[in-house]
XYZ file of C-alpha atoms in Angstrom:
603
model
C 75.319 -15.582 -160.464
C 74.064 -12.338 -161.962
C 72.322 -13.930 -164.944
C 68.932 -13.053 -163.460
C 69.731 -9.351 -163.925
C 70.634 -9.621 -167.618
C 67.021 -9.147 -168.688
C 66.479 -6.014 -166.587
C 67.054 -2.716 -168.343
C 69.434 -0.445 -166.391
C 66.874 2.306 -166.889
C 64.654 0.759 -164.227
C 67.467 1.004 -161.671
C 67.646 4.754 -162.235
C 63.880 5.249 -162.327
C 63.435 3.280 -159.097
C 66.182 5.367 -157.481
C 64.410 8.537 -158.642
C 61.099 7.425 -157.112
C 62.857 6.424 -153.896
C 64.623 9.795 -153.785
C 61.277 11.574 -154.116
C 59.826 9.541 -151.245
C 62.687 10.263 -148.848
C 61.449 12.875 -146.333
C 63.468 16.051 -145.963
C 63.754 18.803 -143.389
C 64.385 22.473 -143.904
C 67.823 23.933 -143.264
C 66.386 26.132 -140.505
C 65.119 23.094 -138.577
C 68.432 21.271 -139.015
C 70.495 24.249 -137.902
C 68.299 24.750 -134.839
C 68.670 21.089 -133.871
C 72.348 20.976 -134.720
C 71.896 17.840 -136.836
C 72.895 16.754 -140.303
C 70.282 16.029 -142.954
C 70.423 12.232 -143.295
C 67.768 12.298 -146.008
C 69.920 14.701 -148.043
C 72.869 12.324 -147.710
C 70.714 9.386 -148.810
C 69.510 11.248 -151.902
C 73.073 12.128 -152.857
C 74.121 8.491 -152.471
C 71.285 7.536 -154.785
C 72.067 10.162 -157.415
C 75.716 9.062 -157.642
C 75.290 5.363 -156.891
C 72.339 4.597 -159.169
C 74.184 5.439 -162.438
C 77.124 3.293 -161.272
C 74.791 0.355 -160.606
C 73.109 0.934 -163.986
C 76.533 0.792 -165.696
C 77.233 -2.498 -163.897
C 73.953 -3.858 -165.283
C 75.213 -2.995 -168.783
C 78.570 -4.683 -168.142
C 76.818 -7.748 -166.793
C 74.644 -8.036 -169.908
C 77.530 -7.852 -172.394
C 78.484 -11.131 -174.032
C 82.307 -11.051 -173.708
C 82.839 -13.215 -176.781
C 80.668 -10.965 -178.939
C 82.191 -7.809 -177.540
C 85.705 -8.931 -178.448
C 84.708 -9.522 -182.042
C 86.333 -7.345 -184.678
C 84.051 -4.397 -185.532
C 82.026 -4.721 -188.696
C 83.498 -3.253 -191.909
C 80.049 -1.866 -192.738
C 77.657 -0.018 -190.418
C 76.067 -2.718 -188.267
C 75.329 -2.950 -184.586
C 74.094 -6.450 -183.734
C 75.749 -7.765 -180.568
C 73.383 -10.254 -179.032
C 69.817 -11.287 -178.240
C 67.015 -8.922 -177.328
C 66.315 -8.768 -173.598
C 63.583 -7.487 -171.343
C 60.784 -8.565 -173.684
C 57.114 -8.751 -172.711
C 53.696 -8.268 -174.298
C 51.026 -5.701 -173.443
C 47.674 -5.541 -175.257
C 49.038 -7.604 -178.104
C 52.176 -5.458 -178.506
C 55.616 -7.043 -178.158
C 57.867 -4.627 -176.263
C 61.653 -4.790 -175.823
C 63.226 -2.773 -173.028
C 66.858 -3.908 -173.293
C 68.346 -4.156 -176.782
C 72.140 -4.093 -176.291
C 74.339 -3.625 -179.361
C 77.361 -1.547 -180.299
C 75.210 1.517 -180.928
C 73.184 1.530 -177.712
C 76.227 0.429 -175.688
C 78.102 3.691 -176.283
C 75.113 5.880 -175.406
C 74.313 3.768 -172.353
C 77.810 4.066 -170.904
C 78.233 7.784 -171.537
C 74.769 8.529 -170.115
C 75.646 6.634 -166.923
C 79.009 8.391 -166.671
C 77.339 11.763 -167.178
C 74.829 10.883 -164.458
C 77.671 10.297 -161.977
C 79.458 13.545 -162.912
C 76.206 15.513 -162.706
C 75.511 14.017 -159.285
C 78.933 15.086 -158.007
C 78.468 18.589 -159.429
C 75.163 18.985 -157.568
C 76.270 17.606 -154.186
C 76.036 21.050 -152.590
C 72.403 21.528 -153.671
C 69.673 20.613 -151.180
C 66.717 20.140 -153.478
C 64.610 16.997 -153.518
C 62.971 17.944 -156.829
C 66.300 18.311 -158.624
C 67.691 15.063 -157.215
C 64.647 12.920 -157.966
C 63.855 14.361 -161.397
C 67.531 14.166 -162.427
C 67.475 10.429 -161.714
C 64.182 9.983 -163.559
C 65.510 12.010 -166.480
C 68.717 9.962 -166.625
C 66.708 6.741 -166.425
C 64.408 7.878 -169.224
C 67.392 8.663 -171.450
C 69.026 5.305 -170.757
C 65.712 3.505 -171.276
C 65.182 5.175 -174.634
C 68.584 4.193 -176.031
C 68.012 0.555 -175.035
C 64.448 0.457 -176.409
C 64.050 -2.216 -179.054
C 60.711 -1.004 -180.410
C 59.049 2.293 -181.212
C 56.363 2.039 -178.509
C 58.940 1.590 -175.746
C 60.938 4.414 -177.288
C 57.851 6.654 -177.183
C 57.191 5.919 -173.491
C 60.724 6.845 -172.452
C 60.715 9.718 -174.977
C 57.800 11.322 -173.135
C 59.276 10.572 -169.712
C 62.353 12.610 -170.641
C 60.101 15.607 -171.333
C 57.971 15.277 -168.203
C 60.908 14.759 -165.837
C 63.242 17.370 -167.335
C 60.775 20.256 -167.307
C 61.070 20.410 -163.510
C 64.773 21.162 -163.926
C 63.800 24.170 -166.042
C 61.223 25.379 -163.520
C 63.823 25.188 -160.730
C 65.492 28.190 -162.366
C 63.139 30.629 -160.633
C 60.034 32.653 -161.351
C 61.217 33.791 -164.782
C 61.663 30.182 -165.927
C 57.994 29.164 -165.677
C 56.999 30.448 -169.130
C 60.153 28.948 -170.668
C 59.333 25.624 -169.039
C 55.822 25.659 -170.471
C 57.160 26.357 -173.974
C 59.768 23.637 -173.476
C 57.088 21.146 -172.408
C 54.807 22.079 -175.313
C 57.561 21.455 -177.863
C 58.475 18.085 -176.389
C 54.892 16.920 -176.037
C 54.439 17.836 -179.704
C 57.537 15.769 -180.485
C 56.028 12.805 -178.651
C 52.709 13.118 -180.470
C 54.504 13.160 -183.830
C 56.631 10.174 -182.842
C 53.628 8.105 -181.772
C 51.622 9.052 -184.867
C 54.499 8.097 -187.130
C 55.106 4.878 -185.205
C 51.474 3.800 -185.601
C 51.570 4.468 -189.341
C 54.866 2.635 -189.689
C 53.687 -0.300 -187.558
C 50.625 -0.842 -189.736
C 52.797 -0.742 -192.827
C 55.617 -2.988 -191.555
C 53.532 -5.330 -189.406
C 55.724 -4.676 -186.344
C 57.132 -1.808 -184.275
C 60.798 -2.842 -184.255
C 63.098 0.156 -183.962
C 65.678 -0.350 -186.689
C 66.438 1.641 -189.818
C 63.304 3.522 -190.898
C 64.073 6.096 -193.589
C 61.762 8.782 -194.930
C 60.176 6.791 -197.755
C 57.943 4.609 -195.573
C 54.595 5.664 -194.044
C 55.229 7.600 -190.853
C 58.923 8.059 -191.623
C 58.743 11.817 -192.136
C 56.639 12.319 -189.002
C 59.137 10.454 -186.858
C 62.011 12.367 -188.451
C 60.262 15.633 -187.536
C 59.730 14.386 -183.972
C 63.426 13.612 -183.648
C 64.283 16.892 -185.341
C 62.499 18.847 -182.603
C 64.609 17.208 -179.902
C 67.769 17.493 -182.003
C 67.236 21.230 -182.563
C 66.763 21.285 -186.330
C 66.749 24.801 -187.846
C 63.526 26.719 -186.974
C 62.773 24.052 -184.331
C 65.787 24.825 -182.149
C 64.673 27.744 -180.001
C 63.533 25.675 -177.036
C 67.228 25.058 -176.295
C 68.170 28.745 -176.071
C 64.883 29.507 -174.316
C 64.974 26.865 -171.577
C 68.601 25.938 -170.861
C 69.828 29.409 -169.791
C 66.741 29.845 -167.579
C 67.311 26.598 -165.639
C 69.051 26.263 -162.308
C 72.834 26.017 -162.038
C 72.704 22.236 -161.760
C 69.705 21.829 -164.047
C 71.411 23.349 -167.093
C 74.331 20.928 -166.772
C 71.962 17.938 -166.582
C 69.787 19.176 -169.456
C 72.795 19.580 -171.748
C 73.421 15.817 -171.726
C 70.366 13.728 -172.458
C 67.572 15.118 -174.640
C 69.547 16.260 -177.670
C 71.939 13.261 -177.591
C 68.941 10.925 -177.359
C 67.647 12.527 -180.554
C 71.037 11.962 -182.202
C 70.862 8.302 -181.163
C 67.372 7.942 -182.649
C 68.516 9.543 -185.909
C 71.587 7.293 -186.038
C 69.415 4.221 -185.469
C 66.590 5.113 -187.830
C 67.896 7.511 -190.482
C 71.588 6.826 -191.179
C 72.374 7.674 -194.779
C 69.393 10.010 -195.277
C 70.855 12.620 -197.619
C 68.641 15.507 -196.496
C 70.277 15.309 -193.061
C 73.584 16.363 -194.607
C 72.190 19.757 -195.548
C 70.123 20.133 -192.377
C 73.247 19.436 -190.333
C 75.306 21.912 -192.347
C 72.799 24.677 -191.679
C 72.754 23.718 -187.984
C 76.518 24.170 -187.743
C 76.557 27.604 -189.381
C 73.654 29.767 -188.192
C 74.343 29.585 -184.402
C 77.741 31.200 -184.954
C 76.169 34.586 -185.716
C 73.799 34.529 -182.730
C 76.505 33.349 -180.325
C 78.778 36.262 -181.304
C 76.079 38.779 -180.378
C 74.702 37.113 -177.245
C 75.537 38.550 -173.809
C 74.250 35.652 -171.677
C 77.143 33.173 -171.669
C 74.955 30.153 -170.940
C 72.921 31.148 -173.974
C 76.149 31.376 -175.985
C 76.854 27.778 -174.973
C 73.296 26.828 -175.933
C 73.887 28.147 -179.448
C 77.195 26.307 -179.462
C 75.277 23.152 -178.548
C 73.219 23.600 -181.714
C 76.414 24.039 -183.681
C 77.910 20.777 -182.412
C 74.692 18.852 -182.958
C 74.870 19.951 -186.577
C 78.151 18.086 -187.066
C 76.526 14.922 -185.714
C 73.410 15.279 -187.880
C 75.599 15.864 -190.932
C 77.602 12.712 -190.156
C 74.415 10.678 -189.820
C 73.310 11.980 -193.197
C 76.591 10.749 -194.741
C 76.011 7.352 -193.116
C 79.377 5.773 -194.005
C 81.355 3.708 -191.520
C 83.800 6.571 -190.892
C 80.990 9.116 -190.498
C 79.013 6.974 -188.039
C 82.160 6.293 -186.004
C 82.746 10.045 -185.934
C 79.199 10.718 -184.773
C 79.491 8.252 -181.891
C 82.924 9.498 -180.839
C 81.690 13.087 -181.049
C 78.697 12.273 -178.824
C 81.007 10.941 -176.091
C 83.448 13.857 -176.321
C 80.698 16.447 -176.653
C 78.860 15.318 -173.515
C 82.101 15.705 -171.560
C 83.345 18.985 -173.011
C 79.984 20.741 -173.247
C 79.149 19.598 -169.732
C 82.518 20.974 -168.604
C 81.771 24.388 -170.123
C 78.267 24.498 -168.624
C 79.699 23.455 -165.243
C 82.308 26.216 -165.319
C 79.661 28.813 -166.172
C 77.388 27.321 -163.522
C 80.149 27.703 -160.944
C 80.565 31.353 -161.945
C 76.813 31.926 -161.685
C 76.763 30.166 -158.298
C 79.489 32.437 -156.915
C 78.682 35.773 -158.590
C 74.931 35.612 -159.203
C 75.317 36.645 -162.849
C 76.395 35.064 -166.118
C 76.284 38.186 -168.311
C 79.488 38.889 -170.207
C 78.992 42.612 -169.603
C 79.111 42.048 -165.829
C 82.043 39.630 -165.632
C 85.795 39.715 -166.218
C 88.948 39.259 -164.184
C 87.609 36.215 -162.325
C 90.776 34.178 -162.963
C 92.306 36.002 -159.971
C 89.907 34.412 -157.481
C 88.651 31.357 -159.434
C 91.837 30.041 -161.093
C 90.856 26.349 -161.127
C 87.469 27.088 -162.664
C 89.237 29.220 -165.279
C 91.656 26.367 -166.042
C 88.867 23.841 -166.463
C 86.941 26.268 -168.665
C 89.990 26.693 -170.892
C 90.317 22.914 -171.244
C 86.649 22.711 -172.224
C 87.074 25.594 -174.645
C 90.122 23.985 -176.231
C 88.319 20.646 -176.464
C 85.257 22.017 -178.233
C 87.523 24.013 -180.569
C 89.332 20.749 -181.521
C 92.815 21.743 -180.402
C 95.329 18.921 -180.845
C 95.603 16.764 -177.698
C 92.119 17.856 -176.624
C 88.598 16.437 -177.044
C 86.999 17.017 -180.393
C 90.302 16.949 -182.297
C 89.948 13.158 -182.642
C 86.164 13.022 -183.164
C 84.950 16.044 -185.123
C 87.667 15.560 -187.719
C 86.286 12.109 -188.525
C 82.976 13.645 -189.577
C 84.659 16.357 -191.655
C 86.897 13.757 -193.313
C 83.850 11.597 -194.135
C 82.121 14.587 -195.741
C 85.241 15.256 -197.822
C 85.504 11.599 -198.893
C 81.913 11.687 -200.139
C 82.720 14.795 -202.231
C 80.231 17.171 -200.582
C 82.511 20.147 -201.131
C 80.062 22.922 -200.219
C 79.111 21.135 -197.007
C 82.815 20.561 -196.305
C 83.489 24.313 -196.565
C 80.503 25.102 -194.322
C 81.848 22.711 -191.675
C 85.267 24.369 -191.802
C 83.631 27.771 -191.325
C 81.588 26.391 -188.425
C 84.738 24.934 -186.849
C 86.358 28.350 -186.923
C 83.152 29.869 -185.571
C 82.992 27.557 -182.575
C 86.572 28.516 -181.782
C 85.503 32.160 -181.795
C 82.439 31.957 -179.544
C 83.010 28.917 -177.281
C 86.792 28.717 -177.488
C 87.541 32.414 -177.033
C 84.492 34.484 -176.113
C 83.264 32.412 -173.167
C 86.563 32.147 -171.219
C 87.803 35.602 -172.313
C 84.835 37.643 -171.162
C 84.356 35.559 -168.010
C 87.864 35.280 -166.589
C 89.958 37.857 -168.444
C 88.886 40.897 -170.487
C 88.156 43.967 -168.351
C 88.297 43.539 -164.585
C 84.763 43.606 -163.186
C 86.079 44.004 -159.638
C 84.326 40.838 -158.466
C 86.409 38.617 -156.218
C 84.209 35.609 -155.432
C 85.397 32.444 -153.745
C 86.594 29.526 -155.797
C 83.881 27.037 -156.781
C 82.830 24.472 -154.124
C 84.971 21.328 -153.918
C 82.317 19.107 -155.477
C 81.990 21.381 -158.512
C 85.768 21.375 -158.925
C 85.830 17.582 -158.661
C 83.140 17.192 -161.353
C 84.926 19.662 -163.633
C 88.242 17.921 -162.957
C 86.871 14.513 -163.985
C 85.444 15.916 -167.209
C 88.633 17.842 -167.984
C 90.772 14.751 -167.395
C 88.603 12.675 -169.748
C 88.692 15.411 -172.412
C 92.484 15.097 -172.369
C 92.743 11.333 -171.864
C 90.369 10.389 -174.689
C 92.308 12.564 -177.140
C 95.790 11.519 -176.031
C 97.800 10.109 -178.956
C 99.300 7.164 -177.045
C 96.509 4.813 -175.992
C 93.872 7.461 -175.298
C 91.826 7.879 -178.439
C 92.512 4.234 -179.350
C 90.541 3.210 -176.280
C 87.621 5.326 -177.465
C 87.898 4.023 -181.013
C 87.840 0.416 -179.765
C 84.206 0.924 -178.696
C 83.133 2.138 -182.131
C 81.197 -0.362 -184.246
C 82.769 0.024 -187.682
C 86.223 -1.203 -188.635
C 87.541 1.930 -190.354
C 91.177 3.001 -190.266
C 91.527 6.597 -189.104
C 94.571 8.305 -187.573
C 93.907 11.861 -186.357
C 97.531 12.695 -185.505
C 98.920 13.035 -188.990
C 101.171 15.986 -189.765
C 98.772 17.247 -192.399
C 95.754 17.216 -190.080
C 97.573 18.802 -187.127
C 98.959 21.644 -189.244
C 95.646 22.264 -191.009
C 93.746 22.389 -187.707
C 96.272 24.723 -186.081
C 96.106 27.045 -189.095
C 92.316 27.170 -188.783
C 92.406 27.841 -185.047
C 95.118 30.501 -185.201
C 93.271 32.232 -188.040
C 90.159 32.379 -185.825
C 92.187 33.787 -182.917
C 93.780 36.378 -185.184
C 90.371 37.426 -186.502
C 89.055 37.830 -182.943
C 92.070 39.876 -181.862
C 91.929 42.064 -184.968
C 88.199 42.765 -184.657
C 88.620 43.617 -180.968
C 91.558 45.886 -181.758
C 89.785 47.907 -184.442
C 86.510 47.985 -182.504
C 84.401 45.945 -184.910
C 83.787 42.981 -182.605
C 80.249 43.212 -181.159
C 80.598 44.636 -177.648
C 79.188 42.816 -174.667
C 76.047 44.667 -173.675
C 72.636 44.047 -172.216
C 70.335 43.285 -175.106
C 67.656 40.835 -176.191
C 68.788 38.943 -179.268
C 65.833 38.033 -181.463
C 65.810 34.556 -182.957
C 63.245 32.739 -185.083
C 61.063 32.080 -182.044
C 60.145 35.790 -182.197
C 57.991 35.014 -185.241
C 55.819 32.344 -183.710
C 55.746 34.030 -180.320
C 54.421 37.188 -182.000
C 52.134 35.113 -184.180
C 50.860 33.187 -181.184
C 50.334 36.383 -179.211
C 48.490 37.885 -182.179
C 46.269 34.811 -182.488
C 45.458 34.914 -178.770
C 44.632 38.613 -178.958
C 42.421 37.984 -182.016
C 40.551 35.204 -180.214
C 40.177 37.442 -177.169
C 38.748 40.313 -179.210
C 36.498 38.031 -181.267
C 35.333 36.261 -178.121
C 34.423 39.569 -176.520
C 32.573 40.655 -179.658
C 30.737 37.346 -179.873
C 29.797 37.547 -176.215
C 28.457 41.070 -176.723
C 26.535 40.036 -179.846
C 25.019 36.959 -178.163
C 24.086 39.054 -175.159
C 22.283 41.552 -177.363
C 20.441 38.793 -179.262
C 19.369 37.100 -176.039
C 18.263 40.403 -174.551
C 16.192 41.330 -177.629
C 14.702 37.835 -177.866
C 13.762 37.704 -174.193
C 12.241 41.152 -174.378
C 10.213 40.176 -177.458
C 9.052 36.922 -175.819
C 8.084 38.787 -172.639
C 6.011 41.265 -174.591
C 4.190 38.478 -176.418
C 3.452 36.586 -173.196
C 2.166 39.764 -171.584
C -0.107 40.422 -174.498
C -1.496 36.877 -174.261
C -1.963 36.397 -170.525
C -2.319 39.834 -168.944
C -5.825 40.996 -167.851
C -5.864 43.165 -170.951
C -4.377 40.412 -173.118
C -5.958 38.399 -175.903
C -6.775 35.348 -173.776
C -8.644 37.435 -171.219
C -10.558 39.321 -173.912
C -11.522 36.414 -176.196
C -12.046 33.543 -173.754
C -14.847 33.615 -171.088
C -13.719 33.015 -167.525
C -16.154 30.078 -167.244
C -14.301 28.273 -170.020
C -11.141 28.246 -167.896
C -13.084 26.664 -164.982
C -14.549 24.044 -167.301
C -11.140 23.101 -168.669
C -9.699 22.816 -165.153
C -12.526 20.498 -164.059
C -12.042 18.262 -167.112
C -8.331 17.883 -166.434
C -9.038 17.034 -162.792
C -11.573 14.366 -163.797
C -9.104 12.721 -166.148
C -6.426 12.658 -163.419
C -8.824 11.043 -160.910
C -9.863 8.417 -163.459
C -6.316 7.457 -164.200
C -5.479 7.239 -160.501
C -8.451 4.915 -159.944
C -8.034 2.507 -162.860
C -4.235 2.364 -163.054
C -3.057 0.569 -159.974
């Protein structure tokens, strides 16, 4: 009975809900309090923001062919599950809005689940802009992962940028400049994607979004476009610039979609591209040093986000069945655990008004549940056994080892220890323990605790050795045997984690660990910000000089022309001296006669 909905992309459910949420009228809190009434429009928007992702997930379930879905996963990387849906033509272009296979299925489900959790986390917030743009942003992300062609991908790609920038601007007055830089980077990404797609389409004769590679026309441009959204080295600063400046709810929402959409696009179009191995390795390593020094804990998590994306990019570069399974499992776990960490820091910011490590400490006394959830998120991202990334990140590292990339393997081990140091230890330690800041805020609101509780439960459940991670692995597309809970792996991981904890404790004890202090940490964006400022100043100075020069030229020219006209037509000028006054009368009479003749004969 629901066959009619199988050709409708779930993205349109979310986008329609976002438009409807924007159209719902709202009243100010002052008016509601004076009238003693509840805000029905607020309630309706919250129903939409939680209900729409659930309905979108039902659309995905309804479109799955049960027989195909029960098939044994492919022994080689392959994602075909069924026919293309939602196809139509515009201006001679064949567009596909709903391509459902084992790759898009995983991203579609986790995006919908994240949309529900984000909606619960933001239930306390009365902001129409956040509610409506969050739904549009979620819909754009879902639409992009189900896009079957590059043109459809581009349209949703740009919608993610346009809708998400409002979440940055909701952070306050200081977030406007960050939002503009964020928008500029993502518009540039869209321009590169479209340019590459046009070049590729002319070469291939179609715009189908399948494996692309870098050796075809437009391939490098599209890789660069995806690299901007994925936070490739030197292109990553928009993450650390915009995410910490966003609102409490906005940062949690932003952490889910844009970067994971880029990972999806890379997995679809560039699996097995060797250069991604080395790009990913660099991505895992360099954020460790910045995160250790950073005082803003949401910025620490933003650097940690770069670090985790590097593991995924590296796995895509390997491209084997085990590596691609690891990438997809890591995406699911990462959205949950990173969202959990951002939610815990958002709850702290909501209650204390600050997220600086130098101004926090001792909060476990009044926010024990938030501290517990933060510790679960920290343990998950650090890949502790029985938690989160232990069953996903290790698949990527094992795939790198199997392909004999020994240097990259060592870099990933270093990065694993580094993430334990900054996200596993630094974030919860300086927030809830460390020195006592004297702050005794209330526990986080019930809806924040519920959202954190759901994420924490899933971080544990999906890593549980008896039926938990097997459920996650059953969704993966490639039939590769991998068992994370071997004695060798557990012992090796615990050795790595305890070594990182010992190093942290030792450095703190002897006073060599960078102290938490108010400071501006300079990243690569300093170079192009300074360069851009220098270029603007140069144009300003040169413009002023040019304006002055043109003004002088015009002034001299007008003065010279005025003098010449005066010399010609003044009573003492050349015309008055050389030409008799009667000649002027004669010329005037001749002109008048000609005009009368023309008026008479031309009728």
